[in-house]
mmCIF file of C-alpha atoms in Angstrom:
data_model
loop_
_atom_site.group_PDB
_atom_site.id
_atom_site.type_symbol
_atom_site.label_atom_id
_atom_site.label_comp_id
_atom_site.label_asym_id
_atom_site.label_seq_id
_atom_site.Cartn_x
_atom_site.Cartn_y
_atom_site.Cartn_z
ATOM 1 C CA UNK A 29 0.210 0.366 0.509
ATOM 2 C CA UNK A 30 2.722 2.434 1.215
ATOM 3 C CA UNK A 31 4.269 1.825 -1.766
ATOM 4 C CA UNK A 32 1.300 1.898 -3.978
ATOM 5 C CA UNK A 33 1.080 5.877 -2.067
ATOM 6 C CA UNK A 34 5.098 6.326 -2.781
ATOM 7 C CA UNK A 35 4.512 6.008 -6.626
ATOM 8 C CA UNK A 36 0.834 7.704 -7.201
ATOM 9 C CA UNK A 37 2.630 10.909 -5.037
ATOM 10 C CA UNK A 38 5.235 10.743 -7.823
ATOM 11 C CA UNK A 39 3.054 10.854 -10.532
ATOM 12 C CA UNK A 40 0.878 13.454 -9.047
ATOM 13 C CA UNK A 41 3.905 15.435 -8.282
ATOM 14 C CA UNK A 42 5.736 15.016 -11.843
ATOM 15 C CA UNK A 43 2.286 16.666 -13.402
ATOM 16 C CA UNK A 44 2.357 19.522 -11.157
ATOM 17 C CA UNK A 45 6.019 19.975 -11.954
ATOM 18 C CA UNK A 46 5.594 19.329 -15.865
ATOM 19 C CA UNK A 47 2.010 21.409 -15.800
ATOM 20 C CA UNK A 48 4.194 24.662 -13.263
ATOM 21 C CA UNK A 49 6.885 24.650 -16.308
ATOM 22 C CA UNK A 50 4.755 24.562 -18.607
ATOM 23 C CA UNK A 51 2.530 28.362 -17.131
ATOM 24 C CA UNK A 52 6.346 29.410 -16.263
ATOM 25 C CA UNK A 53 7.157 28.930 -19.880
ATOM 26 C CA UNK A 54 3.991 30.644 -21.679
ATOM 27 C CA UNK A 55 4.032 33.164 -18.682
ATOM 28 C CA UNK A 56 7.475 34.474 -19.380
ATOM 29 C CA UNK A 57 7.165 34.094 -22.970
ATOM 30 C CA UNK A 58 3.873 36.288 -23.952
ATOM 31 C CA UNK A 59 5.216 38.342 -21.088
ATOM 32 C CA UNK A 60 8.618 38.368 -22.909
ATOM 33 C CA UNK A 61 6.826 38.842 -26.661
ATOM 34 C CA UNK A 62 4.558 42.016 -25.733
ATOM 35 C CA UNK A 63 8.363 43.646 -24.243
ATOM 36 C CA UNK A 64 9.549 43.709 -27.074
ATOM 37 C CA UNK A 65 6.549 44.589 -29.009
ATOM 38 C CA UNK A 66 6.258 47.466 -26.825
ATOM 39 C CA UNK A 67 9.545 48.505 -27.783
ATOM 40 C CA UNK A 68 9.783 47.835 -31.383
ATOM 41 C CA UNK A 69 6.166 48.589 -32.540
ATOM 42 C CA UNK A 70 4.639 50.911 -29.465
ATOM 43 C CA UNK A 71 2.181 48.203 -28.242
ATOM 44 C CA UNK A 72 0.753 44.878 -26.824
ATOM 45 C CA UNK A 73 -0.909 41.932 -27.047
ATOM 46 C CA UNK A 74 -4.361 41.563 -25.066
ATOM 47 C CA UNK A 75 -4.164 37.987 -25.819
ATOM 48 C CA UNK A 76 -0.684 37.348 -24.674
ATOM 49 C CA UNK A 77 -1.730 39.770 -21.745
ATOM 50 C CA UNK A 78 -4.838 37.820 -20.747
ATOM 51 C CA UNK A 79 -2.880 34.362 -21.793
ATOM 52 C CA UNK A 80 -0.003 35.308 -19.645
ATOM 53 C CA UNK A 81 -2.968 35.602 -16.118
ATOM 54 C CA UNK A 82 -4.792 32.607 -17.035
ATOM 55 C CA UNK A 83 -1.231 31.062 -17.099
ATOM 56 C CA UNK A 84 -0.151 32.295 -13.711
ATOM 57 C CA UNK A 85 -3.729 31.613 -12.681
ATOM 58 C CA UNK A 86 -2.695 27.575 -12.812
ATOM 59 C CA UNK A 87 0.975 28.342 -11.080
ATOM 60 C CA UNK A 88 -0.110 29.276 -8.437
ATOM 61 C CA UNK A 89 -3.773 26.995 -7.540
ATOM 62 C CA UNK A 90 -1.257 23.726 -8.771
ATOM 63 C CA UNK A 91 1.871 24.665 -7.100
ATOM 64 C CA UNK A 92 0.197 24.851 -3.389
ATOM 65 C CA UNK A 93 -0.145 21.530 -2.619
ATOM 66 C CA UNK A 94 3.290 21.156 -3.649
ATOM 67 C CA UNK A 95 4.777 23.645 -1.662
ATOM 68 C CA UNK A 96 2.520 22.673 1.407
ATOM 69 C CA UNK A 97 3.596 18.691 0.902
ATOM 70 C CA UNK A 98 7.237 19.405 0.783
ATOM 71 C CA UNK A 99 6.772 22.065 4.101
ATOM 72 C CA UNK A 100 7.801 25.028 1.652
ATOM 73 C CA UNK A 101 4.737 27.150 2.346
ATOM 74 C CA UNK A 102 5.074 30.314 4.481
ATOM 75 C CA UNK A 103 4.391 29.582 7.654
ATOM 76 C CA UNK A 104 5.137 31.583 11.418
ATOM 77 C CA UNK A 105 5.610 29.048 13.458
ATOM 78 C CA UNK A 106 7.914 30.829 15.834
ATOM 79 C CA UNK A 107 5.754 30.167 18.517
ATOM 80 C CA UNK A 108 4.516 26.425 17.976
ATOM 81 C CA UNK A 109 8.266 25.468 17.420
ATOM 82 C CA UNK A 110 8.153 26.572 21.546
ATOM 83 C CA UNK A 111 6.148 24.152 22.866
ATOM 84 C CA UNK A 112 6.874 20.940 23.647
ATOM 85 C CA UNK A 113 7.148 18.278 21.430
ATOM 86 C CA UNK A 114 3.525 16.732 22.275
ATOM 87 C CA UNK A 115 1.728 20.603 22.177
ATOM 88 C CA UNK A 116 3.008 20.743 19.233
ATOM 89 C CA UNK A 117 1.885 18.016 17.727
ATOM 90 C CA UNK A 118 -1.206 18.574 18.966
ATOM 91 C CA UNK A 119 -1.258 22.341 17.399
ATOM 92 C CA UNK A 120 0.390 20.739 14.193
ATOM 93 C CA UNK A 121 -2.999 18.540 14.314
ATOM 94 C CA UNK A 122 -5.395 21.500 15.066
ATOM 95 C CA UNK A 123 -3.618 23.455 12.247
ATOM 96 C CA UNK A 124 -4.363 21.009 9.388
ATOM 97 C CA UNK A 125 -8.101 20.504 10.650
ATOM 98 C CA UNK A 126 -8.807 23.917 10.038
ATOM 99 C CA UNK A 127 -7.005 23.760 6.792
ATOM 100 C CA UNK A 128 -9.324 20.970 5.684
ATOM 101 C CA UNK A 129 -12.221 22.409 7.287
ATOM 102 C CA UNK A 130 -11.347 25.833 4.884
ATOM 103 C CA UNK A 131 -9.941 23.573 1.825
ATOM 104 C CA UNK A 132 -12.593 21.577 1.531
ATOM 105 C CA UNK A 133 -15.793 24.787 1.685
ATOM 106 C CA UNK A 134 -13.327 26.563 -0.286
ATOM 107 C CA UNK A 135 -13.689 23.200 -2.972
ATOM 108 C CA UNK A 136 -17.241 22.936 -2.564
ATOM 109 C CA UNK A 137 -17.394 27.076 -3.798
ATOM 110 C CA UNK A 138 -15.239 26.529 -6.241
ATOM 111 C CA UNK A 139 -16.619 23.600 -7.511
ATOM 112 C CA UNK A 140 -20.036 25.515 -7.810
ATOM 113 C CA UNK A 141 -18.422 27.922 -9.508
ATOM 114 C CA UNK A 142 -16.489 26.482 -12.345
ATOM 115 C CA UNK A 143 -19.956 24.401 -13.350
ATOM 116 C CA UNK A 144 -21.854 27.909 -12.904
ATOM 117 C CA UNK A 145 -18.777 29.601 -15.463
ATOM 118 C CA UNK A 146 -19.320 26.986 -18.493
ATOM 119 C CA UNK A 147 -20.577 28.723 -21.034
ATOM 120 C CA UNK A 148 -18.866 32.081 -19.941
ATOM 121 C CA UNK A 149 -15.851 33.458 -21.659
ATOM 122 C CA UNK A 150 -13.073 35.812 -21.033
ATOM 123 C CA UNK A 151 -12.978 39.024 -23.341
ATOM 124 C CA UNK A 152 -10.311 38.863 -25.648
ATOM 125 C CA UNK A 153 -10.045 35.232 -25.654
ATOM 126 C CA UNK A 154 -12.706 33.562 -25.442
ATOM 127 C CA UNK A 155 -11.206 30.779 -23.322
ATOM 128 C CA UNK A 156 -14.105 29.407 -21.011
ATOM 129 C CA UNK A 157 -13.862 30.829 -17.349
ATOM 130 C CA UNK A 158 -14.203 27.155 -16.386
ATOM 131 C CA UNK A 159 -10.432 26.572 -17.315
ATOM 132 C CA UNK A 160 -9.906 29.424 -15.021
ATOM 133 C CA UNK A 161 -11.995 28.193 -11.978
ATOM 134 C CA UNK A 162 -11.534 24.216 -12.177
ATOM 135 C CA UNK A 163 -7.987 25.412 -10.965
ATOM 136 C CA UNK A 164 -9.019 26.306 -7.772
ATOM 137 C CA UNK A 165 -11.281 23.270 -7.120
ATOM 138 C CA UNK A 166 -7.895 21.458 -8.149
ATOM 139 C CA UNK A 167 -5.449 22.805 -6.188
ATOM 140 C CA UNK A 168 -7.566 23.277 -3.124
ATOM 141 C CA UNK A 169 -8.233 19.523 -3.502
ATOM 142 C CA UNK A 170 -4.877 18.709 -3.687
ATOM 143 C CA UNK A 171 -4.323 20.740 -0.440
ATOM 144 C CA UNK A 172 -7.235 18.757 1.040
ATOM 145 C CA UNK A 173 -5.943 15.395 0.218
ATOM 146 C CA UNK A 174 -2.661 16.676 1.634
ATOM 147 C CA UNK A 175 -3.952 18.062 4.911
ATOM 148 C CA UNK A 176 -5.255 14.726 5.365
ATOM 149 C CA UNK A 177 -2.661 13.002 5.566
ATOM 150 C CA UNK A 178 -0.188 15.328 6.742
ATOM 151 C CA UNK A 179 -2.971 15.116 9.806
ATOM 152 C CA UNK A 180 -3.419 11.497 9.884
ATOM 153 C CA UNK A 181 0.711 10.964 10.130
ATOM 154 C CA UNK A 182 0.788 13.054 12.849
ATOM 155 C CA UNK A 183 -1.964 11.545 14.583
ATOM 156 C CA UNK A 184 -0.418 8.458 14.563
ATOM 157 C CA UNK A 185 2.565 9.496 15.088
ATOM 158 C CA UNK A 186 1.688 11.070 18.395
ATOM 159 C CA UNK A 187 -0.718 7.891 19.839
ATOM 160 C CA UNK A 188 2.821 5.610 18.934
ATOM 161 C CA UNK A 189 4.386 7.563 21.558
ATOM 162 C CA UNK A 190 4.334 5.471 24.951
ATOM 163 C CA UNK A 191 0.615 4.409 24.874
ATOM 164 C CA UNK A 192 -0.947 7.279 23.843
ATOM 165 C CA UNK A 193 -0.936 11.322 23.888
ATOM 166 C CA UNK A 194 -2.552 10.751 27.569
ATOM 167 C CA UNK A 195 0.063 9.285 29.590
ATOM 168 C CA UNK A 196 2.517 11.869 27.716
ATOM 169 C CA UNK A 197 0.133 14.578 28.760
ATOM 170 C CA UNK A 198 0.528 14.071 32.575
ATOM 171 C CA UNK A 199 4.343 14.378 32.401
#
């Protein structure tokens, strides 16, 4: 089971890397073309501005879960690091539960928004808004799954220490 999880995790990471890399290349390419076009011709392409913004949205939401998984996201854990080991683990579990709740709510509303926006088009490129909105669902769904896994691992680590957390609290 752990081997299957490792393979699926590696596969999802690779999909995120490829999607993010293509998004960065698209954003940089569109922006570079618009800069050169502004210097040479004196005007920019609004299609490329919209496409650049579209790919930037994909980069942000797709990469969000990967940063959380690698513990490279922005945190202010200086207070948590002052706590003793057991309370630090408990605070991380509570933090994961809050992230799960917020991410699940965001997933629900992102899905509803995505379904409603399927027939609406972006102003210039005529790309359906669905493709802009569904990435919010994908990003927060991925974050929810990773937070559930992280909470389960932290809880298992807490329970496995000398008879469970109750004995550790008494010390």
